[in-house]
Amino acid sequence: MRHFSEVCALMRRKNKKQYALLAGCCFFSVLLITAYVCMMRAPTVLNVLPEGGDSRKQVMMIFALAVIGCAVFTTYAAGLFLRQKSRETGVLLALGASRAQVWGELGRELGVLSLGSCAAGAALGGPLAWVLWQFFRLAVVDSEEMRLTFDPSAYVLSLAFSAFVMVMIFFLGRRSVKRTNIIDIVQESHKSEPIRDVPRWYGPVGIVLLALGGFLGYMSSSFFILVLHWYPPEGLTAVFYVPALIGLYMILLHTVVNGWNGKKKLYRDLIATSQMRFQGRQTVRNMLVMTLLIAGAYFGSFYAPMLGTGSMMGYDRRPVDYAYHFRADQDIPLEAEVRALAEEYGVTITDFAAVPMLRLAVDGNDHIEEEGPVGTTWRTEYLEVLNSNLFLSASGYEALTGERVDLAPGEIRGVLDAEGTALGFRPDATLLTNYLTKERLAVTPLEPLRYDSLFERYVMNDGDFARLGAGLPDEWRETQVCFNVENCAGTYEFAKALFNEIVDRSTLDVAQFDGWDPVVRDRDIAKDGFYFLDRENCGSAGFTVIDYGQRDSSAFRLDWQYMPEFRILDKMDFVKTLAVFLILFVFIAVVCFSAVFVIAYTRCMTIALTNAKVYDDLRHLGASNAYLRRSVRGQVKRVFLVPALVGTGLIYAFYVMIMYFNGSPAGITSSEAAGLLTALAVIAAVSALMVGVYRLTLAQVCRALGIRR
Amino acid sequence: MLTVENLRKSYQVGKTSYEVLKGVSLQVETGEFVAVMGPSGSGKTTLLNCISCYIPADSGRLCLGKTELARLDEDALAEVRNKQLGFVFQDFLLLDGLTVRQNILLPAIIGGLVSDMTEARADQLCEVFGIAGIRDKYPAEISGGEKQRTAVARALINHPLLILADEPTGNLDSKSSRAVIRSFEQAKSALEATIFMVTHDSYAASFCDRVVILRDGVVWRTLEKGATEREKFQDLLLDAVREMGRE
Ligand SMILES: Nc1ncnc2c1ncn2[C@@H]1O[C@H](COP(=O)(O)OP(=O)(O)OP(=O)(O)O)[C@@H](O)[C@H]1O
Ligand SMILES: [Mg+2]
């Protein structure tokens, strides 16, 4: 052995476990990030995540979380690696190796290691995403729109992350060699970073801050918009979450340093506690990342079951099996044709009702946004002709629902859904206008009705209906059809055929986005020269362009203004049309949870590696196997349990809060309660998995330390 | 050869700073064999670390021959450490991944000049210190004294002009101690090497030309051996140590 590089090779062999750990960490984090990016940037997925929509924001937020998590975690791994390497580096420097010489070798090692592992991670990330996706397709649901396509630009983000990992490792490596105090370098690996004493009030105050931050963060945007009439700049509301983050940090600090169960058990936990303390800030930072990742992962995993139970309950709750409406100028199947088609499919229609509706302009407060010195603010302005709604006559309502409504002339009632949620619809019109004849009628809105299939419509007095409707052309009239069938569950083929027939016979005039309103359109065009929901503008405004060729896509089914509501069709196609959502969020959860598991596992193995000597000494001092086991379990448990408990509790509380405040009036509806229960089931399943990983890790750590089971 | 003038060094622990060296001045001539004694914690290791520039001193002047060490850049300093200095660390600092023989060769490998002669010298040093039998073992597999002898052998491999040794005989029996002292004396006579050795052991110190005693961060007393016999010198040293303890 005569060359410096040979010495380095020998040392590499000695430390191969540490090299493997660092390489593994880099590989894993780049792999996860790449897989996530590939998924997130896939056109398949982007299609179902509307630009600027909440779900895309959530996906981006969790992605940011995953990136931060992986970045912290690789930085930690690199720091640990260099720490363990620093004694060797210091000895070489002390014996007169120049920094250039040492850095030459170390830099090359780090270069090869990081380049290799990052490249492998980036290369396998795409295939991993694809394999996972295929697995879900096979296991859950398959449909044409589920075909995963990749966008090569995804790799830009993946490369950026790899670049970060490499630059970070290089930077830390360079810094570790650069220091002038050689004795410090030699002794670095023995040094620990103790945390200063943490007052006991940190725990309770942390909890208060956490709750406060969560509440403030969530409520601040409604406060700004609803109370101050001001649209805060993007990111400002995030500031209100900061107390939550600080609170979380305080809680973890308190847990690591003081523990929650007073001073009673100090002796028994002495070793676990003091060792945790001496691993210092890193431990707390690691736990913080794990907690946030767990919370993010749950946030992702709740999405699907919440949406699923909510929608399914909604379909079941519908009072009629089949409901559809169409503009009077459209040639859409009516009773005779529907019955003929039903016969063809062997379906028995039990009752059938088709009633006319009018599209009338209503008054209300217009919402006007203004750019000013403080950003975007808004004010309201009362307009006698604000927008339009569909109106049923009282007798028409009775024909459809069987429910008798007595309305005197000049009285109207809006229709909410069965749970009484308004979802942006305020049934409080006081002035109705026939948009073409300009005939007007002042009305009094009474207590709203509740009927799912007629949501957002009004009911009015029969005489008013006839008078105000006089002279209204077909484009302003619609027909509402409701019917029931025998054995609804067995009528999927019929439902599908009728749906296709309706779509096929609809003209392009009615290929409109839900919410397209001719009254608003006229006003917008008069003012700005264009209407953002017109077909030619929809796309650029970020709304679905309704295309009859895409009738099975989730976008079409969610957003077409005349989408029929056929219970069996919606139910059967629900999983399919929303599968992309479901799987995307499940995928995100899988990514986040695997990151959590890997972080926890490496963290615990590090404890084992760095404390091997302590446990040896304890054994020589006569500590029993049971004592050592308890001590190890205490440490491993803390690494797992604290983030799991805090993260889970945190996100569940947050979800309950969202569910409570999201509708008006505030409260938990039955479908939300069902969703929350399903979320509990998800928690139970994931927690069981976590316990499994915890056991496995504990066994591994015990084996590494030579402690018997 | 080595000039230390008014050297000061303090350690910062938290917010308080502890002054360990409070103005140490001493001079070591070329070819001189000097021992440094002093109570534990008096700053002997700190002094050695400052001389070799492992830790930065707060103030004072350090000259090796005519070169002022503070003026050298990093590379030149590394060159000096590798070619002109030989270290024996109090806690040895052997590399766990290398065998005894490889550890001994390490300074030569770092310097990039390993010839057959270097390897032969390594083997010869192993013979001298009685570690030939364990030269293919790893540090984890040898005793404290064996590690110490390995460290001494490593310090000598590059024929240094100044040997800085921190308690090189601390863990050794009298026979091994004598082997270490003898090899220092050999280096001194053959190469005009200068030896600066920290020790607690008045026996080892009694072989030196001069003994510097540190106390409370300054040089408390210097004893010259001159023509005194070794045994007599050792008694003088013991008296001095006893006197220091009484005060
Ligand atoms: N890195 C450090 N940080 C803070 N204080 C230190 C550091 N290193 C040494 N000291 C303190 O400086 C003083 C001198 O330490 P030094 O190691 O130089 O003593 P010494 O004379 O070599 O002792 P010994 O004979 O026991 O080896 C001691 O009180 C020690 O506690
Ligand atoms: Mg010392």
PDB file of C-alpha atoms in Angstrom, chain A residues 193-407:
ATOM      1  CA  GLU A 193     -25.457  18.866  20.769  1.00  0.00           C
ATOM      2  CA  PRO A 194     -27.414  19.116  23.956  1.00  0.00           C
ATOM      3  CA  ILE A 195     -30.600  21.094  23.997  1.00  0.00           C
ATOM      4  CA  ARG A 196     -30.841  23.681  26.690  1.00  0.00           C
ATOM      5  CA  ASP A 197     -33.318  23.014  29.445  1.00  0.00           C
ATOM      6  CA  VAL A 198     -36.868  23.379  28.306  1.00  0.00           C
ATOM      7  CA  PRO A 199     -39.394  24.797  30.774  1.00  0.00           C
ATOM      8  CA  ARG A 200     -42.321  22.529  31.461  1.00  0.00           C
ATOM      9  CA  TRP A 201     -44.856  25.066  30.269  1.00  0.00           C
ATOM     10  CA  TYR A 202     -43.614  24.497  26.724  1.00  0.00           C
ATOM     11  CA  GLY A 203     -45.939  21.497  26.386  1.00  0.00           C
ATOM     12  CA  PRO A 204     -49.296  23.070  27.245  1.00  0.00           C
ATOM     13  CA  VAL A 205     -48.429  26.388  25.614  1.00  0.00           C
ATOM     14  CA  GLY A 206     -47.368  24.488  22.504  1.00  0.00           C
ATOM     15  CA  ILE A 207     -50.740  22.778  22.346  1.00  0.00           C
ATOM     16  CA  VAL A 208     -52.547  26.079  22.695  1.00  0.00           C
ATOM     17  CA  LEU A 209     -50.417  27.679  19.977  1.00  0.00           C
ATOM     18  CA  LEU A 210     -50.977  24.690  17.723  1.00  0.00           C
ATOM     19  CA  ALA A 211     -54.733  24.861  18.096  1.00  0.00           C
ATOM     20  CA  LEU A 212     -54.724  28.611  17.749  1.00  0.00           C
ATOM     21  CA  GLY A 213     -52.523  28.537  14.635  1.00  0.00           C
ATOM     22  CA  GLY A 214     -54.678  25.875  12.985  1.00  0.00           C
ATOM     23  CA  PHE A 215     -57.816  27.858  13.681  1.00  0.00           C
ATOM     24  CA  LEU A 216     -56.376  31.231  12.689  1.00  0.00           C
ATOM     25  CA  GLY A 217     -54.781  29.822   9.555  1.00  0.00           C
ATOM     26  CA  TYR A 218     -58.002  28.216   8.431  1.00  0.00           C
ATOM     27  CA  MET A 219     -60.271  31.090   9.345  1.00  0.00           C
ATOM     28  CA  SER A 220     -58.060  33.983   8.317  1.00  0.00           C
ATOM     29  CA  SER A 221     -58.926  33.811   4.638  1.00  0.00           C
ATOM     30  CA  SER A 222     -62.682  33.803   5.277  1.00  0.00           C
ATOM     31  CA  PHE A 223     -62.160  36.624   7.734  1.00  0.00           C
ATOM     32  CA  PHE A 224     -60.313  38.724   5.168  1.00  0.00           C
ATOM     33  CA  ILE A 225     -62.752  37.994   2.404  1.00  0.00           C
ATOM     34  CA  LEU A 226     -66.063  38.004   4.234  1.00  0.00           C
ATOM     35  CA  VAL A 227     -65.455  40.600   6.917  1.00  0.00           C
ATOM     36  CA  LEU A 228     -62.820  42.889   5.433  1.00  0.00           C
ATOM     37  CA  HIS A 229     -63.979  42.438   1.831  1.00  0.00           C
ATOM     38  CA  TRP A 230     -60.345  42.047   0.909  1.00  0.00           C
ATOM     39  CA  TYR A 231     -58.569  39.344  -1.071  1.00  0.00           C
ATOM     40  CA  PRO A 232     -55.293  38.810   0.748  1.00  0.00           C
ATOM     41  CA  PRO A 233     -52.270  38.179  -1.464  1.00  0.00           C
ATOM     42  CA  GLU A 234     -51.416  34.533  -2.004  1.00  0.00           C
ATOM     43  CA  GLY A 235     -49.348  33.270   0.914  1.00  0.00           C
ATOM     44  CA  LEU A 236     -50.485  35.798   3.484  1.00  0.00           C
ATOM     45  CA  THR A 237     -52.975  33.411   5.027  1.00  0.00           C
ATOM     46  CA  ALA A 238     -50.195  30.845   5.333  1.00  0.00           C
ATOM     47  CA  VAL A 239     -48.512  33.223   7.783  1.00  0.00           C
ATOM     48  CA  PHE A 240     -51.356  32.602  10.193  1.00  0.00           C
ATOM     49  CA  TYR A 241     -50.393  28.948  10.363  1.00  0.00           C
ATOM     50  CA  VAL A 242     -46.978  29.892  11.745  1.00  0.00           C
ATOM     51  CA  PRO A 243     -48.049  29.745  15.419  1.00  0.00           C
ATOM     52  CA  ALA A 244     -49.142  26.184  14.736  1.00  0.00           C
ATOM     53  CA  LEU A 245     -45.655  25.309  13.529  1.00  0.00           C
ATOM     54  CA  ILE A 246     -44.044  26.954  16.527  1.00  0.00           C
ATOM     55  CA  GLY A 247     -46.495  25.191  18.828  1.00  0.00           C
ATOM     56  CA  LEU A 248     -45.673  21.880  17.191  1.00  0.00           C
ATOM     57  CA  TYR A 249     -41.958  22.471  17.684  1.00  0.00           C
ATOM     58  CA  MET A 250     -42.529  23.336  21.344  1.00  0.00           C
ATOM     59  CA  ILE A 251     -44.576  20.215  21.905  1.00  0.00           C
ATOM     60  CA  LEU A 252     -41.914  18.004  20.377  1.00  0.00           C
ATOM     61  CA  LEU A 253     -39.162  19.759  22.305  1.00  0.00           C
ATOM     62  CA  HIS A 254     -41.063  19.293  25.521  1.00  0.00           C
ATOM     63  CA  THR A 255     -41.678  15.653  24.710  1.00  0.00           C
ATOM     64  CA  VAL A 256     -38.072  14.904  23.919  1.00  0.00           C
ATOM     65  CA  VAL A 257     -36.542  16.847  26.781  1.00  0.00           C
ATOM     66  CA  ASN A 258     -39.061  16.614  29.614  1.00  0.00           C
ATOM     67  CA  GLY A 259     -41.537  13.923  28.637  1.00  0.00           C
ATOM     68  CA  TRP A 260     -45.151  14.179  29.641  1.00  0.00           C
ATOM     69  CA  ASN A 261     -45.432  11.908  32.619  1.00  0.00           C
ATOM     70  CA  GLY A 262     -43.872  14.157  35.234  1.00  0.00           C
ATOM     71  CA  LYS A 263     -40.706  13.280  37.107  1.00  0.00           C
ATOM     72  CA  LYS A 264     -41.921  10.019  38.584  1.00  0.00           C
ATOM     73  CA  LYS A 265     -40.315   7.637  36.150  1.00  0.00           C
ATOM     74  CA  LEU A 266     -37.124   9.617  35.751  1.00  0.00           C
ATOM     75  CA  TYR A 267     -34.915   6.751  36.820  1.00  0.00           C
ATOM     76  CA  ARG A 268     -36.399   4.122  34.659  1.00  0.00           C
ATOM     77  CA  ASP A 269     -36.227   6.296  31.560  1.00  0.00           C
ATOM     78  CA  LEU A 270     -33.003   7.983  32.503  1.00  0.00           C
ATOM     79  CA  ILE A 271     -30.977   6.511  29.701  1.00  0.00           C
ATOM     80  CA  ALA A 272     -33.572   6.847  26.998  1.00  0.00           C
ATOM     81  CA  THR A 273     -34.290  10.426  27.963  1.00  0.00           C
ATOM     82  CA  SER A 274     -30.726  11.555  28.375  1.00  0.00           C
ATOM     83  CA  GLN A 275     -29.644   9.950  25.148  1.00  0.00           C
ATOM     84  CA  MET A 276     -32.472  11.544  23.266  1.00  0.00           C
ATOM     85  CA  ARG A 277     -31.533  14.865  24.743  1.00  0.00           C
ATOM     86  CA  PHE A 278     -27.983  14.501  23.644  1.00  0.00           C
ATOM     87  CA  GLN A 279     -28.979  13.803  20.124  1.00  0.00           C
ATOM     88  CA  GLY A 280     -30.424  17.240  20.417  1.00  0.00           C
ATOM     89  CA  ARG A 281     -31.958  19.468  17.847  1.00  0.00           C
ATOM     90  CA  GLN A 282     -31.588  16.895  15.111  1.00  0.00           C
ATOM     91  CA  THR A 283     -34.014  14.595  16.861  1.00  0.00           C
ATOM     92  CA  VAL A 284     -36.607  17.293  17.252  1.00  0.00           C
ATOM     93  CA  ARG A 285     -36.174  18.481  13.691  1.00  0.00           C
ATOM     94  CA  ASN A 286     -36.548  14.921  12.470  1.00  0.00           C
ATOM     95  CA  MET A 287     -39.678  14.448  14.512  1.00  0.00           C
ATOM     96  CA  LEU A 288     -41.112  17.690  13.179  1.00  0.00           C
ATOM     97  CA  VAL A 289     -40.581  16.534   9.626  1.00  0.00           C
ATOM     98  CA  MET A 290     -42.113  13.157  10.384  1.00  0.00           C
ATOM     99  CA  THR A 291     -45.105  14.763  12.068  1.00  0.00           C
ATOM    100  CA  LEU A 292     -45.738  17.039   9.102  1.00  0.00           C
ATOM    101  CA  LEU A 293     -45.325  14.181   6.645  1.00  0.00           C
ATOM    102  CA  ILE A 294     -47.733  12.004   8.596  1.00  0.00           C
ATOM    103  CA  ALA A 295     -50.218  14.847   8.699  1.00  0.00           C
ATOM    104  CA  GLY A 296     -49.779  15.439   4.950  1.00  0.00           C
ATOM    105  CA  ALA A 297     -50.117  11.758   4.186  1.00  0.00           C
ATOM    106  CA  TYR A 298     -53.310  11.499   6.179  1.00  0.00           C
ATOM    107  CA  PHE A 299     -54.621  14.625   4.550  1.00  0.00           C
ATOM    108  CA  GLY A 300     -54.101  12.838   1.254  1.00  0.00           C
ATOM    109  CA  SER A 301     -55.542   9.547   2.397  1.00  0.00           C
ATOM    110  CA  PHE A 302     -58.671  11.102   3.872  1.00  0.00           C
ATOM    111  CA  TYR A 303     -59.548  12.823   0.640  1.00  0.00           C
ATOM    112  CA  ALA A 304     -60.672   9.692  -1.155  1.00  0.00           C
ATOM    113  CA  PRO A 305     -62.825   8.145   1.592  1.00  0.00           C
ATOM    114  CA  MET A 306     -64.367  11.486   2.501  1.00  0.00           C
ATOM    115  CA  LEU A 307     -65.289  12.174  -1.088  1.00  0.00           C
ATOM    116  CA  GLY A 308     -66.375   8.574  -1.571  1.00  0.00           C
ATOM    117  CA  THR A 309     -68.678   8.278   1.419  1.00  0.00           C
ATOM    118  CA  GLY A 310     -70.007  11.778   0.869  1.00  0.00           C
ATOM    119  CA  SER A 311     -70.873  11.159  -2.764  1.00  0.00           C
ATOM    120  CA  MET A 312     -72.249   7.671  -2.229  1.00  0.00           C
ATOM    121  CA  MET A 313     -74.499   8.892   0.533  1.00  0.00           C
ATOM    122  CA  GLY A 314     -75.574  11.730  -1.701  1.00  0.00           C
ATOM    123  CA  TYR A 315     -76.562   9.288  -4.470  1.00  0.00           C
ATOM    124  CA  ASP A 316     -78.444   7.075  -2.059  1.00  0.00           C
ATOM    125  CA  ARG A 317     -80.251  10.010  -0.565  1.00  0.00           C
ATOM    126  CA  ARG A 318     -81.650  11.210  -3.869  1.00  0.00           C
ATOM    127  CA  PRO A 319     -85.408  11.005  -3.757  1.00  0.00           C
ATOM    128  CA  VAL A 320     -85.749   9.857  -7.385  1.00  0.00           C
ATOM    129  CA  ASP A 321     -83.858   7.275  -9.386  1.00  0.00           C
ATOM    130  CA  TYR A 322     -83.732   9.273 -12.592  1.00  0.00           C
ATOM    131  CA  ALA A 323     -83.768  13.033 -13.027  1.00  0.00           C
ATOM    132  CA  TYR A 324     -82.782  15.192 -15.971  1.00  0.00           C
ATOM    133  CA  HIS A 325     -83.642  18.532 -17.440  1.00  0.00           C
ATOM    134  CA  PHE A 326     -83.170  20.106 -20.834  1.00  0.00           C
ATOM    135  CA  ARG A 327     -83.801  23.311 -22.672  1.00  0.00           C
ATOM    136  CA  ALA A 328     -87.134  23.427 -24.445  1.00  0.00           C
ATOM    137  CA  ASP A 329     -85.463  23.974 -27.831  1.00  0.00           C
ATOM    138  CA  GLN A 330     -83.685  20.634 -27.539  1.00  0.00           C
ATOM    139  CA  ASP A 331     -85.078  17.392 -28.902  1.00  0.00           C
ATOM    140  CA  ILE A 332     -84.570  15.163 -25.864  1.00  0.00           C
ATOM    141  CA  PRO A 333     -86.467  11.901 -25.150  1.00  0.00           C
ATOM    142  CA  LEU A 334     -89.696  12.360 -23.254  1.00  0.00           C
ATOM    143  CA  GLU A 335     -92.081   9.867 -21.702  1.00  0.00           C
ATOM    144  CA  ALA A 336     -92.990   7.850 -24.806  1.00  0.00           C
ATOM    145  CA  GLU A 337     -89.409   7.427 -25.956  1.00  0.00           C
ATOM    146  CA  VAL A 338     -88.110   6.737 -22.479  1.00  0.00           C
ATOM    147  CA  ARG A 339     -90.730   4.066 -21.905  1.00  0.00           C
ATOM    148  CA  ALA A 340     -89.878   2.481 -25.258  1.00  0.00           C
ATOM    149  CA  LEU A 341     -86.209   2.429 -24.378  1.00  0.00           C
ATOM    150  CA  ALA A 342     -87.039   1.019 -20.944  1.00  0.00           C
ATOM    151  CA  GLU A 343     -88.993  -1.761 -22.517  1.00  0.00           C
ATOM    152  CA  GLU A 344     -86.084  -2.545 -24.790  1.00  0.00           C
ATOM    153  CA  TYR A 345     -83.921  -2.999 -21.689  1.00  0.00           C
ATOM    154  CA  GLY A 346     -86.605  -4.776 -19.701  1.00  0.00           C
ATOM    155  CA  VAL A 347     -86.899  -1.941 -17.223  1.00  0.00           C
ATOM    156  CA  THR A 348     -90.185  -1.090 -15.576  1.00  0.00           C
ATOM    157  CA  ILE A 349     -90.868   2.577 -15.001  1.00  0.00           C
ATOM    158  CA  THR A 350     -93.103   3.042 -11.972  1.00  0.00           C
ATOM    159  CA  ASP A 351     -93.895   6.733 -12.175  1.00  0.00           C
ATOM    160  CA  PHE A 352     -92.941   9.430 -14.610  1.00  0.00           C
ATOM    161  CA  ALA A 353     -93.309  13.197 -14.390  1.00  0.00           C
ATOM    162  CA  ALA A 354     -92.173  15.925 -16.763  1.00  0.00           C
ATOM    163  CA  VAL A 355     -92.903  19.521 -15.882  1.00  0.00           C
ATOM    164  CA  PRO A 356     -91.988  22.860 -17.444  1.00  0.00           C
ATOM    165  CA  MET A 357     -89.584  25.326 -15.846  1.00  0.00           C
ATOM    166  CA  LEU A 358     -88.887  28.959 -16.597  1.00  0.00           C
ATOM    167  CA  ARG A 359     -85.548  30.685 -16.580  1.00  0.00           C
ATOM    168  CA  LEU A 360     -86.215  34.020 -14.897  1.00  0.00           C
ATOM    169  CA  ALA A 361     -83.840  36.783 -13.969  1.00  0.00           C
ATOM    170  CA  VAL A 362     -83.589  37.502 -10.261  1.00  0.00           C
ATOM    171  CA  ASP A 363     -82.287  40.443  -8.294  1.00  0.00           C
ATOM    172  CA  GLY A 364     -79.458  40.306  -5.792  1.00  0.00           C
ATOM    173  CA  ASN A 365     -76.158  41.719  -4.743  1.00  0.00           C
ATOM    174  CA  ASP A 366     -73.443  41.694  -7.351  1.00  0.00           C
ATOM    175  CA  HIS A 367     -69.978  40.925  -6.150  1.00  0.00           C
ATOM    176  CA  ILE A 368     -67.560  43.489  -7.599  1.00  0.00           C
ATOM    177  CA  GLU A 369     -63.818  43.071  -7.265  1.00  0.00           C
ATOM    178  CA  GLU A 370     -61.642  46.135  -7.401  1.00  0.00           C
ATOM    179  CA  GLU A 371     -57.914  46.595  -7.685  1.00  0.00           C
ATOM    180  CA  GLY A 372     -56.821  49.205  -5.190  1.00  0.00           C
ATOM    181  CA  PRO A 373     -53.783  50.338  -3.249  1.00  0.00           C
ATOM    182  CA  VAL A 374     -54.121  47.413  -0.769  1.00  0.00           C
ATOM    183  CA  GLY A 375     -54.645  44.772  -3.455  1.00  0.00           C
ATOM    184  CA  THR A 376     -57.930  43.247  -4.488  1.00  0.00           C
ATOM    185  CA  THR A 377     -60.981  44.250  -2.469  1.00  0.00           C
ATOM    186  CA  TRP A 378     -64.606  43.659  -3.166  1.00  0.00           C
ATOM    187  CA  ARG A 379     -67.901  45.324  -2.517  1.00  0.00           C
ATOM    188  CA  THR A 380     -71.463  44.442  -3.326  1.00  0.00           C
ATOM    189  CA  GLU A 381     -73.859  46.361  -5.445  1.00  0.00           C
ATOM    190  CA  TYR A 382     -77.561  45.632  -5.613  1.00  0.00           C
ATOM    191  CA  LEU A 383     -78.785  44.816  -9.105  1.00  0.00           C
ATOM    192  CA  GLU A 384     -82.391  44.357 -10.025  1.00  0.00           C
ATOM    193  CA  VAL A 385     -81.291  41.907 -12.683  1.00  0.00           C
ATOM    194  CA  LEU A 386     -78.382  39.966 -11.309  1.00  0.00           C
ATOM    195  CA  ASN A 387     -78.554  36.482 -12.767  1.00  0.00           C
ATOM    196  CA  SER A 388     -81.087  33.833 -13.643  1.00  0.00           C
ATOM    197  CA  ASN A 389     -82.630  30.806 -11.930  1.00  0.00           C
ATOM    198  CA  LEU A 390     -84.974  28.014 -12.936  1.00  0.00           C
ATOM    199  CA  PHE A 391     -88.516  28.295 -11.573  1.00  0.00           C
ATOM    200  CA  LEU A 392     -91.091  25.551 -11.082  1.00  0.00           C
ATOM    201  CA  SER A 393     -94.751  26.127 -10.505  1.00  0.00           C
ATOM    202  CA  ALA A 394     -96.160  24.844  -7.235  1.00  0.00           C
ATOM    203  CA  SER A 395     -98.200  22.264  -9.091  1.00  0.00           C
ATOM    204  CA  GLY A 396     -95.175  21.249 -11.137  1.00  0.00           C
ATOM    205  CA  TYR A 397     -93.238  20.767  -7.908  1.00  0.00           C
ATOM    206  CA  GLU A 398     -96.044  18.635  -6.565  1.00  0.00           C
ATOM    207  CA  ALA A 399     -96.138  16.555  -9.737  1.00  0.00           C
ATOM    208  CA  LEU A 400     -92.416  15.874  -9.425  1.00  0.00           C
ATOM    209  CA  THR A 401     -92.177  15.328  -5.699  1.00  0.00           C
ATOM    210  CA  GLY A 402     -95.656  14.470  -4.532  1.00  0.00           C
ATOM    211  CA  GLU A 403     -95.253  17.201  -1.973  1.00  0.00           C
ATOM    212  CA  ARG A 404     -97.915  19.872  -1.831  1.00  0.00           C
ATOM    213  CA  VAL A 405     -96.686  23.457  -1.560  1.00  0.00           C
ATOM    214  CA  ASP A 406     -99.156  26.272  -1.021  1.00  0.00           C
ATOM    215  CA  LEU A 407     -97.899  29.539  -2.356  1.00  0.00           C
TER     216      LEU A 407
END
